[in-house]
mmCIF file of C-alpha atoms and ligand atoms in Angstrom:
data_model
loop_
_atom_site.group_PDB
_atom_site.id
_atom_site.type_symbol
_atom_site.label_atom_id
_atom_site.label_comp_id
_atom_site.label_asym_id
_atom_site.label_seq_id
_atom_site.Cartn_x
_atom_site.Cartn_y
_atom_site.Cartn_z
ATOM 1 C CA MET A 1 45.332 -17.764 -20.578
ATOM 2 C CA GLU A 2 43.244 -14.944 -22.007
ATOM 3 C CA LEU A 3 45.134 -12.249 -20.666
ATOM 4 C CA ASN A 4 47.325 -10.008 -23.178
ATOM 5 C CA LEU A 5 50.139 -8.992 -20.795
ATOM 6 C CA THR A 6 52.102 -7.132 -23.183
ATOM 7 C CA ASP A 7 50.715 -3.640 -22.442
ATOM 8 C CA LEU A 8 51.199 -3.720 -18.800
ATOM 9 C CA SER A 9 53.333 -0.710 -18.509
ATOM 10 C CA THR A 10 50.689 1.618 -20.305
ATOM 11 C CA SER A 11 48.819 3.611 -17.691
ATOM 12 C CA SER A 12 45.285 4.114 -18.619
ATOM 13 C CA ASN A 13 42.732 6.898 -18.332
ATOM 14 C CA HIS A 14 39.493 6.247 -16.526
ATOM 15 C CA ALA A 15 37.552 4.524 -19.219
ATOM 16 C CA GLU A 16 40.547 2.075 -20.100
ATOM 17 C CA GLU A 17 41.299 -1.306 -18.353
ATOM 18 C CA ARG A 18 44.711 -1.716 -17.368
ATOM 19 C CA GLN A 19 45.858 -5.264 -17.340
ATOM 20 C CA VAL A 20 47.971 -6.590 -14.508
ATOM 21 C CA LYS A 21 49.045 -9.986 -13.642
ATOM 22 C CA VAL A 22 48.357 -9.387 -9.876
ATOM 23 C CA LEU A 23 46.198 -6.812 -8.430
ATOM 24 C CA ILE A 24 46.561 -6.079 -4.564
ATOM 25 C CA LEU A 25 43.791 -4.124 -2.785
ATOM 26 C CA GLY A 26 45.146 -2.613 0.418
ATOM 27 C CA SER A 27 48.388 -1.543 1.673
ATOM 28 C CA GLY A 28 48.820 -2.766 5.127
ATOM 29 C CA PRO A 29 51.380 -5.434 6.134
ATOM 30 C CA ALA A 30 49.462 -8.043 4.245
ATOM 31 C CA GLY A 31 49.295 -6.065 0.930
ATOM 32 C CA LEU A 32 52.761 -4.710 1.109
ATOM 33 C CA SER A 33 54.166 -8.383 1.898
ATOM 34 C CA ALA A 34 52.227 -9.675 -0.888
ATOM 35 C CA ALA A 35 53.523 -7.020 -3.196
ATOM 36 C CA LEU A 36 57.141 -7.675 -2.208
ATOM 37 C CA TYR A 37 56.926 -11.428 -2.988
ATOM 38 C CA THR A 38 54.830 -11.044 -6.136
ATOM 39 C CA ALA A 39 57.405 -8.305 -7.410
ATOM 40 C CA ARG A 40 60.313 -10.621 -6.510
ATOM 41 C CA ALA A 41 58.534 -13.340 -8.562
ATOM 42 C CA ASP A 42 58.525 -10.844 -11.594
ATOM 43 C CA LEU A 43 54.452 -10.619 -11.514
ATOM 44 C CA ASP A 44 54.808 -6.584 -11.708
ATOM 45 C CA PRO A 45 52.024 -6.186 -8.956
ATOM 46 C CA VAL A 46 50.116 -3.261 -8.556
ATOM 47 C CA VAL A 47 48.862 -2.266 -5.126
ATOM 48 C CA LEU A 48 45.792 -0.081 -4.853
ATOM 49 C CA THR A 49 46.610 1.497 -1.425
ATOM 50 C CA GLY A 50 43.372 2.518 -0.282
ATOM 51 C CA MET A 51 42.622 5.788 1.727
ATOM 52 C CA GLU A 52 45.422 5.119 4.096
ATOM 53 C CA LEU A 53 48.737 3.930 3.056
ATOM 54 C CA GLY A 54 49.853 1.289 5.524
ATOM 55 C CA GLY A 55 46.346 0.716 6.950
ATOM 56 C CA GLN A 56 45.943 0.445 10.625
ATOM 57 C CA VAL A 57 49.677 0.014 11.368
ATOM 58 C CA SER A 58 50.248 3.481 9.965
ATOM 59 C CA LEU A 59 48.306 5.083 12.809
ATOM 60 C CA THR A 60 50.074 2.859 15.420
ATOM 61 C CA HIS A 61 52.668 4.685 17.549
ATOM 62 C CA LEU A 62 55.166 1.931 18.214
ATOM 63 C CA VAL A 63 55.176 -1.598 17.159
ATOM 64 C CA GLU A 64 57.329 -3.599 19.546
ATOM 65 C CA ASN A 65 56.541 -7.274 18.620
ATOM 66 C CA TYR A 66 57.732 -7.592 15.105
ATOM 67 C CA PRO A 67 60.880 -9.428 14.875
ATOM 68 C CA GLY A 68 64.005 -7.666 13.821
ATOM 69 C CA PHE A 69 63.289 -4.412 15.615
ATOM 70 C CA PRO A 70 64.463 -5.094 19.207
ATOM 71 C CA ASP A 71 63.515 -1.407 20.138
ATOM 72 C CA GLY A 72 60.357 -1.212 18.418
ATOM 73 C CA VAL A 73 59.774 0.608 15.362
ATOM 74 C CA GLY A 74 57.002 3.590 14.626
ATOM 75 C CA GLY A 75 54.122 2.431 12.694
ATOM 76 C CA PRO A 76 54.501 5.000 9.832
ATOM 77 C CA GLU A 77 58.349 4.161 9.718
ATOM 78 C CA MET A 78 57.446 0.614 9.409
ATOM 79 C CA VAL A 79 55.060 1.189 6.576
ATOM 80 C CA GLU A 80 57.580 3.422 4.867
ATOM 81 C CA LEU A 81 60.319 0.419 5.039
ATOM 82 C CA PHE A 82 57.676 -2.127 3.885
ATOM 83 C CA GLN A 83 56.818 0.097 0.744
ATOM 84 C CA LYS A 84 60.406 0.709 0.002
ATOM 85 C CA GLN A 85 61.242 -2.970 -0.085
ATOM 86 C CA ALA A 86 58.309 -3.776 -2.238
ATOM 87 C CA GLU A 87 59.186 -1.039 -4.703
ATOM 88 C CA ARG A 88 62.745 -1.912 -4.834
ATOM 89 C CA PHE A 89 61.758 -5.306 -6.701
ATOM 90 C CA GLY A 90 59.219 -3.617 -8.962
ATOM 91 C CA ALA A 91 55.895 -3.169 -7.128
ATOM 92 C CA THR A 92 53.621 -0.249 -8.225
ATOM 93 C CA LEU A 93 51.619 1.369 -5.672
ATOM 94 C CA VAL A 94 48.664 3.569 -6.883
ATOM 95 C CA PHE A 95 46.880 5.993 -4.422
ATOM 96 C CA ASP A 96 43.345 4.714 -5.302
ATOM 97 C CA SER A 97 40.533 2.467 -3.864
ATOM 98 C CA ALA A 98 38.553 -0.181 -5.566
ATOM 99 C CA VAL A 99 34.657 0.817 -5.629
ATOM 100 C CA GLU A 100 33.470 -2.259 -7.765
ATOM 101 C CA VAL A 101 34.633 -5.790 -8.406
ATOM 102 C CA ASP A 102 33.408 -8.252 -10.866
ATOM 103 C CA LEU A 103 34.861 -11.796 -9.777
ATOM 104 C CA SER A 104 32.341 -13.661 -12.007
ATOM 105 C CA LYS A 105 34.995 -14.432 -14.613
ATOM 106 C CA ARG A 106 38.791 -14.101 -15.148
ATOM 107 C CA PRO A 107 40.457 -11.697 -15.680
ATOM 108 C CA PHE A 108 38.856 -10.050 -12.845
ATOM 109 C CA ARG A 109 37.473 -6.571 -13.395
ATOM 110 C CA VAL A 110 38.268 -3.897 -10.658
ATOM 111 C CA LYS A 111 37.028 -0.429 -10.807
ATOM 112 C CA GLY A 112 38.922 2.120 -9.044
ATOM 113 C CA TYR A 113 38.078 5.968 -8.493
ATOM 114 C CA ASN A 114 40.821 6.875 -11.009
ATOM 115 C CA SER A 115 41.462 3.663 -12.948
ATOM 116 C CA ASN A 116 40.027 0.482 -13.940
ATOM 117 C CA TYR A 117 41.811 -2.951 -13.958
ATOM 118 C CA LEU A 118 41.905 -6.331 -15.541
ATOM 119 C CA ALA A 119 43.566 -8.589 -13.117
ATOM 120 C CA GLY A 120 44.815 -12.213 -13.472
ATOM 121 C CA SER A 121 44.811 -12.697 -10.075
ATOM 122 C CA LEU A 122 43.429 -10.742 -7.099
ATOM 123 C CA ILE A 123 44.911 -10.468 -3.522
ATOM 124 C CA ILE A 124 42.440 -8.729 -1.114
ATOM 125 C CA THR A 125 43.956 -7.267 1.919
ATOM 126 C CA THR A 126 41.670 -4.523 2.668
ATOM 127 C CA GLY A 127 41.792 -4.933 6.370
ATOM 128 C CA ALA A 128 39.190 -3.941 9.110
ATOM 129 C CA THR A 129 37.675 -0.766 10.437
ATOM 130 C CA PRO A 130 37.372 0.252 13.992
ATOM 131 C CA ARG A 131 33.796 -0.640 15.443
ATOM 132 C CA HIS A 132 31.513 2.002 16.759
ATOM 133 C CA LEU A 133 29.492 1.758 19.993
ATOM 134 C CA ASP A 134 26.373 2.950 18.158
ATOM 135 C CA VAL A 135 25.189 5.011 21.155
ATOM 136 C CA PRO A 136 23.559 8.573 21.091
ATOM 137 C CA GLY A 137 26.075 11.271 20.718
ATOM 138 C CA GLU A 138 28.885 9.296 19.047
ATOM 139 C CA THR A 139 28.403 10.329 15.607
ATOM 140 C CA GLU A 140 27.533 14.018 16.531
ATOM 141 C CA LEU A 141 30.731 14.241 18.614
ATOM 142 C CA THR A 142 33.218 12.320 16.520
ATOM 143 C CA GLY A 143 36.005 14.878 15.989
ATOM 144 C CA ARG A 144 34.822 16.979 18.886
ATOM 145 C CA GLY A 145 36.155 14.683 21.486
ATOM 146 C CA VAL A 146 35.155 11.289 20.267
ATOM 147 C CA SER A 147 38.061 9.454 18.546
ATOM 148 C CA TYR A 148 39.197 6.151 17.343
ATOM 149 C CA CYS A 149 42.821 6.945 17.025
ATOM 150 C CA ALA A 150 45.036 7.951 19.951
ATOM 151 C CA THR A 151 47.972 8.553 17.773
ATOM 152 C CA CYS A 152 46.073 10.850 15.620
ATOM 153 C CA ASP A 153 44.222 12.874 18.291
ATOM 154 C CA GLY A 154 46.145 12.371 21.476
ATOM 155 C CA TRP A 155 47.794 15.725 21.267
ATOM 156 C CA PHE A 156 44.596 17.665 21.553
ATOM 157 C CA PHE A 157 43.913 16.261 25.053
ATOM 158 C CA LYS A 158 47.001 17.757 26.734
ATOM 159 C CA ASP A 159 46.479 17.905 30.493
ATOM 160 C CA LYS A 160 42.911 16.727 29.867
ATOM 161 C CA ASP A 161 40.817 13.779 31.236
ATOM 162 C CA VAL A 162 39.902 11.173 29.036
ATOM 163 C CA VAL A 163 38.183 7.805 28.809
ATOM 164 C CA VAL A 164 39.096 4.766 26.865
ATOM 165 C CA VAL A 165 36.463 2.185 26.215
ATOM 166 C CA GLY A 166 37.421 -1.483 25.724
ATOM 167 C CA GLY A 167 39.509 -3.943 27.438
ATOM 168 C CA GLY A 168 41.634 -5.578 24.655
ATOM 169 C CA ASP A 169 45.172 -4.861 23.640
ATOM 170 C CA SER A 170 44.173 -1.862 21.354
ATOM 171 C CA ALA A 171 42.478 -0.301 24.474
ATOM 172 C CA LEU A 172 45.408 -0.465 26.715
ATOM 173 C CA GLU A 173 48.155 0.306 24.039
ATOM 174 C CA GLU A 174 46.269 3.307 22.851
ATOM 175 C CA GLY A 175 45.375 4.220 26.667
ATOM 176 C CA LEU A 176 49.093 3.975 27.569
ATOM 177 C CA PHE A 177 50.191 6.044 24.587
ATOM 178 C CA LEU A 178 47.451 8.740 25.701
ATOM 179 C CA THR A 179 49.386 8.976 29.192
ATOM 180 C CA ARG A 180 51.914 11.307 27.270
ATOM 181 C CA TYR A 181 49.314 13.923 26.988
ATOM 182 C CA ALA A 182 46.079 13.637 29.051
ATOM 183 C CA SER A 183 46.280 14.004 32.943
ATOM 184 C CA SER A 184 43.982 11.028 33.470
ATOM 185 C CA ILE A 185 43.026 7.967 31.578
ATOM 186 C CA THR A 186 39.891 6.035 32.714
ATOM 187 C CA VAL A 187 39.463 2.712 30.960
ATOM 188 C CA ILE A 188 35.797 1.756 30.833
ATOM 189 C CA HIS A 189 35.402 -2.092 30.251
ATOM 190 C CA ARG A 190 32.294 -4.281 30.274
ATOM 191 C CA ARG A 191 33.654 -7.010 32.214
ATOM 192 C CA ASP A 192 35.863 -7.187 35.339
ATOM 193 C CA GLU A 193 38.639 -8.854 33.496
ATOM 194 C CA LEU A 194 40.868 -7.501 30.705
ATOM 195 C CA ARG A 195 41.317 -9.187 27.309
ATOM 196 C CA ALA A 196 44.497 -7.573 26.652
ATOM 197 C CA GLY A 197 47.921 -9.300 27.104
ATOM 198 C CA GLN A 198 49.853 -9.564 30.162
ATOM 199 C CA ILE A 199 52.452 -7.140 29.392
ATOM 200 C CA LEU A 200 50.087 -4.399 28.595
ATOM 201 C CA GLN A 201 47.981 -5.021 31.525
ATOM 202 C CA ASP A 202 50.975 -4.907 33.945
ATOM 203 C CA ARG A 203 51.967 -1.531 32.247
ATOM 204 C CA ALA A 204 48.469 -0.063 32.626
ATOM 205 C CA PHE A 205 48.062 -1.306 36.374
ATOM 206 C CA ALA A 206 51.728 0.258 37.065
ATOM 207 C CA ASN A 207 50.760 3.714 35.560
ATOM 208 C CA SER A 208 49.403 6.055 38.246
ATOM 209 C CA LYS A 209 47.566 8.007 35.323
ATOM 210 C CA VAL A 210 45.354 5.110 34.255
ATOM 211 C CA HIS A 211 42.308 4.106 36.205
ATOM 212 C CA PHE A 212 39.383 1.498 35.533
ATOM 213 C CA ILE A 213 35.730 1.346 35.740
ATOM 214 C CA TRP A 214 34.686 -2.310 35.569
ATOM 215 C CA ASP A 215 31.538 -4.138 34.477
ATOM 216 C CA SER A 216 30.278 -0.903 32.837
ATOM 217 C CA PHE A 217 29.368 0.120 29.366
ATOM 218 C CA VAL A 218 28.932 3.628 27.757
ATOM 219 C CA THR A 219 25.103 4.170 27.123
ATOM 220 C CA GLU A 220 25.405 7.706 25.826
ATOM 221 C CA ILE A 221 28.201 10.282 25.136
ATOM 222 C CA ILE A 222 26.837 13.850 26.244
ATOM 223 C CA GLY A 223 27.988 17.185 25.040
ATOM 224 C CA SER A 224 26.899 20.007 22.586
ATOM 225 C CA GLU A 225 30.040 21.631 21.022
ATOM 226 C CA ALA A 226 32.547 19.022 22.556
ATOM 227 C CA VAL A 227 32.306 16.113 24.652
ATOM 228 C CA ASP A 228 31.363 16.734 28.459
ATOM 229 C CA SER A 229 30.650 13.469 29.918
ATOM 230 C CA VAL A 230 29.491 9.832 29.321
ATOM 231 C CA ARG A 231 26.542 8.135 30.747
ATOM 232 C CA LEU A 232 27.272 4.823 32.239
ATOM 233 C CA LYS A 233 25.542 1.646 33.329
ATOM 234 C CA ASN A 234 26.741 -0.836 35.494
ATOM 235 C CA LEU A 235 25.985 -4.372 34.025
ATOM 236 C CA LYS A 236 26.137 -6.097 37.442
ATOM 237 C CA THR A 237 23.960 -3.518 39.644
ATOM 238 C CA GLY A 238 22.054 -1.830 36.885
ATOM 239 C CA GLU A 239 23.241 1.451 38.311
ATOM 240 C CA GLU A 240 23.437 4.452 35.889
ATOM 241 C CA THR A 241 26.241 7.253 36.456
ATOM 242 C CA VAL A 242 27.358 10.222 34.615
ATOM 243 C CA HIS A 243 31.367 10.525 34.461
ATOM 244 C CA ASN A 244 32.822 13.677 33.340
ATOM 245 C CA THR A 245 35.386 13.639 30.712
ATOM 246 C CA ASP A 246 37.029 15.702 27.903
ATOM 247 C CA GLY A 247 37.514 12.865 25.354
ATOM 248 C CA VAL A 248 36.219 9.384 24.605
ATOM 249 C CA PHE A 249 38.585 7.039 22.651
ATOM 250 C CA ILE A 250 36.846 4.043 21.561
ATOM 251 C CA PHE A 251 38.492 0.493 20.895
ATOM 252 C CA VAL A 252 35.819 -2.089 20.910
ATOM 253 C CA GLY A 253 37.170 -4.046 17.880
ATOM 254 C CA HIS A 254 36.948 -4.065 14.201
ATOM 255 C CA THR A 255 34.589 -4.866 11.280
ATOM 256 C CA PRO A 256 36.182 -6.344 8.173
ATOM 257 C CA ASN A 257 36.128 -3.987 4.933
ATOM 258 C CA THR A 258 34.506 -6.816 2.743
ATOM 259 C CA GLN A 259 31.224 -4.895 1.598
ATOM 260 C CA LEU A 260 32.753 -4.841 -1.818
ATOM 261 C CA PHE A 261 32.702 -8.486 -2.248
ATOM 262 C CA ALA A 262 29.172 -9.102 -1.008
ATOM 263 C CA ASP A 263 27.498 -11.958 -2.938
ATOM 264 C CA GLN A 264 30.799 -12.764 -4.788
ATOM 265 C CA LEU A 265 32.988 -14.269 -2.151
ATOM 266 C CA GLU A 266 32.189 -16.547 0.865
ATOM 267 C CA MET A 267 32.139 -14.862 4.150
ATOM 268 C CA ASP A 268 31.435 -15.874 7.912
ATOM 269 C CA GLU A 269 28.639 -14.449 9.844
ATOM 270 C CA ARG A 270 30.847 -11.304 10.734
ATOM 271 C CA GLY A 271 31.892 -10.513 7.259
ATOM 272 C CA TYR A 272 35.364 -11.974 7.423
ATOM 273 C CA LEU A 273 36.379 -13.581 4.145
ATOM 274 C CA ILE A 274 36.567 -17.476 4.181
ATOM 275 C CA ILE A 275 39.946 -18.868 2.921
ATOM 276 C CA ASP A 276 41.848 -21.965 2.927
ATOM 277 C CA LYS A 277 45.231 -22.577 4.406
ATOM 278 C CA TYR A 278 46.654 -21.552 1.008
ATOM 279 C CA MET A 279 44.974 -18.016 1.495
ATOM 280 C CA ARG A 280 42.475 -18.792 -1.441
ATOM 281 C CA ALA A 281 39.164 -17.275 -1.329
ATOM 282 C CA SER A 282 36.214 -18.978 -2.656
ATOM 283 C CA VAL A 283 36.551 -17.943 -6.300
ATOM 284 C CA THR A 284 39.652 -19.375 -8.076
ATOM 285 C CA GLY A 285 42.498 -16.933 -8.417
ATOM 286 C CA VAL A 286 41.294 -14.626 -5.569
ATOM 287 C CA TYR A 287 43.310 -14.606 -2.489
ATOM 288 C CA ALA A 288 42.801 -12.893 0.924
ATOM 289 C CA ALA A 289 45.359 -11.975 3.569
ATOM 290 C CA GLY A 290 45.461 -10.116 6.849
ATOM 291 C CA GLU A 291 42.534 -8.902 8.927
ATOM 292 C CA VAL A 292 40.172 -9.003 6.195
ATOM 293 C CA ALA A 293 40.205 -12.769 6.658
ATOM 294 C CA ASP A 294 41.664 -13.178 10.169
ATOM 295 C CA PRO A 295 39.484 -12.210 13.092
ATOM 296 C CA HIS A 296 41.679 -14.340 15.409
ATOM 297 C CA PHE A 297 45.405 -13.289 15.285
ATOM 298 C CA ARG A 298 45.430 -9.700 13.604
ATOM 299 C CA GLN A 299 49.100 -9.128 14.264
ATOM 300 C CA VAL A 300 51.544 -7.297 11.779
ATOM 301 C CA ILE A 301 53.573 -10.468 11.742
ATOM 302 C CA THR A 302 50.509 -12.801 11.013
ATOM 303 C CA SER A 303 49.191 -10.375 8.384
ATOM 304 C CA ALA A 304 52.683 -10.185 6.749
ATOM 305 C CA GLY A 305 53.040 -14.018 6.652
ATOM 306 C CA MET A 306 49.472 -14.339 5.340
ATOM 307 C CA GLY A 307 50.403 -11.631 2.362
ATOM 308 C CA ALA A 308 53.506 -13.648 1.558
ATOM 309 C CA ALA A 309 51.451 -16.968 1.395
ATOM 310 C CA ALA A 310 48.959 -15.443 -0.750
ATOM 311 C CA ALA A 311 51.519 -14.024 -3.100
ATOM 312 C CA ILE A 312 53.367 -17.488 -3.526
ATOM 313 C CA ASP A 313 50.092 -19.195 -4.042
ATOM 314 C CA ALA A 314 48.728 -16.502 -6.704
ATOM 315 C CA GLY A 315 52.252 -16.948 -8.406
ATOM 316 C CA ARG A 316 51.794 -20.747 -8.714
ATOM 317 C CA PHE A 317 48.112 -20.233 -9.961
ATOM 318 C CA LEU A 318 49.236 -17.898 -12.715
ATOM 319 C CA ASP A 319 52.070 -20.192 -13.485
ATOM 320 C CA SER A 320 49.449 -23.048 -13.814
ATOM 321 C CA ILE A 321 46.965 -21.399 -15.924
ATOM 322 C CA SER A 322 49.737 -19.864 -18.311
ATOM 323 C CA SER A 323 51.034 -23.758 -19.222
ATOM 324 C CA GLU A 324 47.275 -24.652 -19.605
HETATM 325 P P1 NAP B 1 39.404 -6.828 20.539
HETATM 326 O O1 NAP B 1 40.870 -7.979 21.125
HETATM 327 O O2 NAP B 1 38.329 -7.586 19.948
HETATM 328 O O3 NAP B 1 38.942 -6.278 21.926
HETATM 329 C C1 NAP B 1 37.882 -5.501 22.035
HETATM 330 C C2 NAP B 1 37.551 -4.913 23.316
HETATM 331 O O4 NAP B 1 36.390 -4.315 23.302
HETATM 332 C C3 NAP B 1 37.067 -6.170 24.391
HETATM 333 O O5 NAP B 1 37.728 -5.905 25.597
HETATM 334 C C4 NAP B 1 35.653 -6.250 24.094
HETATM 335 O O6 NAP B 1 35.016 -6.781 25.406
HETATM 336 C C5 NAP B 1 35.320 -4.790 24.256
HETATM 337 N N1 NAP B 1 33.998 -4.702 23.407
HETATM 338 C C6 NAP B 1 33.609 -4.922 22.318
HETATM 339 N N2 NAP B 1 32.467 -4.550 21.798
HETATM 340 C C7 NAP B 1 32.217 -3.636 22.836
HETATM 341 C C8 NAP B 1 30.966 -2.973 23.130
HETATM 342 N N3 NAP B 1 29.812 -2.837 22.190
HETATM 343 N N4 NAP B 1 30.840 -2.145 24.242
HETATM 344 C C9 NAP B 1 31.863 -2.106 25.025
HETATM 345 N N5 NAP B 1 33.067 -2.838 24.991
HETATM 346 C C10 NAP B 1 33.158 -3.757 23.836
HETATM 347 O O7 NAP B 1 39.966 -5.796 19.631
HETATM 348 P P2 NAP B 1 41.400 -4.910 19.793
HETATM 349 O O8 NAP B 1 41.831 -4.608 21.079
HETATM 350 O O9 NAP B 1 41.172 -4.010 18.721
HETATM 351 O O10 NAP B 1 42.409 -5.828 19.326
HETATM 352 C C11 NAP B 1 42.322 -6.677 17.929
HETATM 353 C C12 NAP B 1 43.261 -7.572 17.785
HETATM 354 O O11 NAP B 1 44.553 -6.907 17.512
HETATM 355 C C13 NAP B 1 43.614 -8.578 18.910
HETATM 356 O O12 NAP B 1 43.979 -9.906 18.161
HETATM 357 C C14 NAP B 1 44.775 -7.932 19.498
HETATM 358 O O13 NAP B 1 45.539 -9.024 20.154
HETATM 359 C C15 NAP B 1 45.472 -7.503 18.267
HETATM 360 N N6 NAP B 1 46.313 -6.241 18.590
HETATM 361 C C16 NAP B 1 47.466 -6.593 19.235
HETATM 362 C C17 NAP B 1 48.475 -5.395 19.806
HETATM 363 C C18 NAP B 1 49.902 -5.900 20.334
HETATM 364 O O14 NAP B 1 50.131 -7.179 20.295
HETATM 365 N N7 NAP B 1 50.497 -4.936 20.907
HETATM 366 C C19 NAP B 1 48.030 -4.172 19.746
HETATM 367 C C20 NAP B 1 46.654 -3.918 19.174
HETATM 368 C C21 NAP B 1 45.750 -5.099 18.913
HETATM 369 P P3 NAP B 1 35.031 -8.311 25.990
HETATM 370 O O15 NAP B 1 36.520 -8.426 26.461
HETATM 371 O O16 NAP B 1 34.190 -8.365 27.102
HETATM 372 O O17 NAP B 1 34.855 -9.088 24.625
#
C-alpha cells in the first residue's frame, strides 16, 4: 500500500495533507457508528463533522424508536453519547467540511475548509438536506416565519397559528412537537391519506390543536416582514384559497448531499449514492452509509447499522491492500 501511515498523529496546516487510514465525512448516526467501529479496529478514524455535529438527529426533539432507550432519548443527547463512545476508542472528530474530493486514485484526496487529507479509505455519511417547496415567498420569508426545523424555531411561535406542509413522519412528528408552543397547527397535505406511520397519525388525530387541510398544496407564501398567509390550491377541485398563518413549517422530504461526488461516484436519478450490500460505492475503497445512500428507510437505527457495516468492510479492504 502506498500510504505512509507513520505521521498520522501530525496535524497539518492548510497546505499539508494529513494522512489517515479512514476518513469519515459526516457525523450523523451513520458517521459516528462508522467512527466507533473503525476506532475499535485501531484504524484511527478522522471524522469531518460537517456544519452540524450529529446531522439531522441533533435537530430532533425526541427519538423514541432506537432500542435501548425505553423512554426515548433527546436528539442532541443521543449525538453526545454517540460521540463520546466513538472518542473513547480513539476516533478524532474535526469541525470541518469537505469542499473538494479526488477519488480518481488511492489514497483519496479530500480538501476541507481548514485541512487537507489523504485517505486510505473514505466513508461518506453526508446525509440529506430538507427539500424546499420552491414557491414564491419561500426563500424571502425563510427565518421570518418559514422554517424547516420545529425544534429550532418552535419557541418563536408561542400562542400563534402555524401550518405544517407534508404528510410524512417528519410533518406529523414536528407538528406534534409544535403543539407545545403554537395555539393551532394545520397540516396541509397534497393527498387525502397520510404517509406517516400509524402511531403518529393516531397521536395527531387525537390532538385537539392539530387540524388538516387535505388534497392541497401551497402555491405561495405571502408576507412582507413576516409570514401573513399561504395561498393554497385544492388539487381535486382546483379551488384557490388564502389561509392566514404566522408560520410555515415545511417537511416534504430530503435531497441527498452528494453534489461533491458528481461525476466521481454512481448515483441514482435522485442523487442518492449507489452502494452494494457491503456499503461499497462505485469506487473501490469508498463506502457510503445512512441517508446519503438510503432513500428508503432513513432511520437512526438503519443509518447506524449501515455505518457499522461500512466500517467493518473498510477495515477488511485496508487489510487486504496492506497484505498485497
Ligand atoms: P417523506 O416520508 O418522504 O414524506 C414527505 C411528505 O411530503 C409526503 O407526505 C409527501 O407527499 C409530501 N411532499 C413531497 N413533496 C411535496 C411537495 N412538493 N409539496 C407538498 N408535499 C410534498 O419524508 P419525511 O417525512 O421527511 O420522512 C423521511 C424518512 O424519515 C421516512 O422514511 C420516515 O419514515 C423517516 N422518519 C421517521 C421518523 C420516525 O420514525 N419517528 C420521523 C421522521 C422521519 P406524498 O405522501 O403525497 O408523497
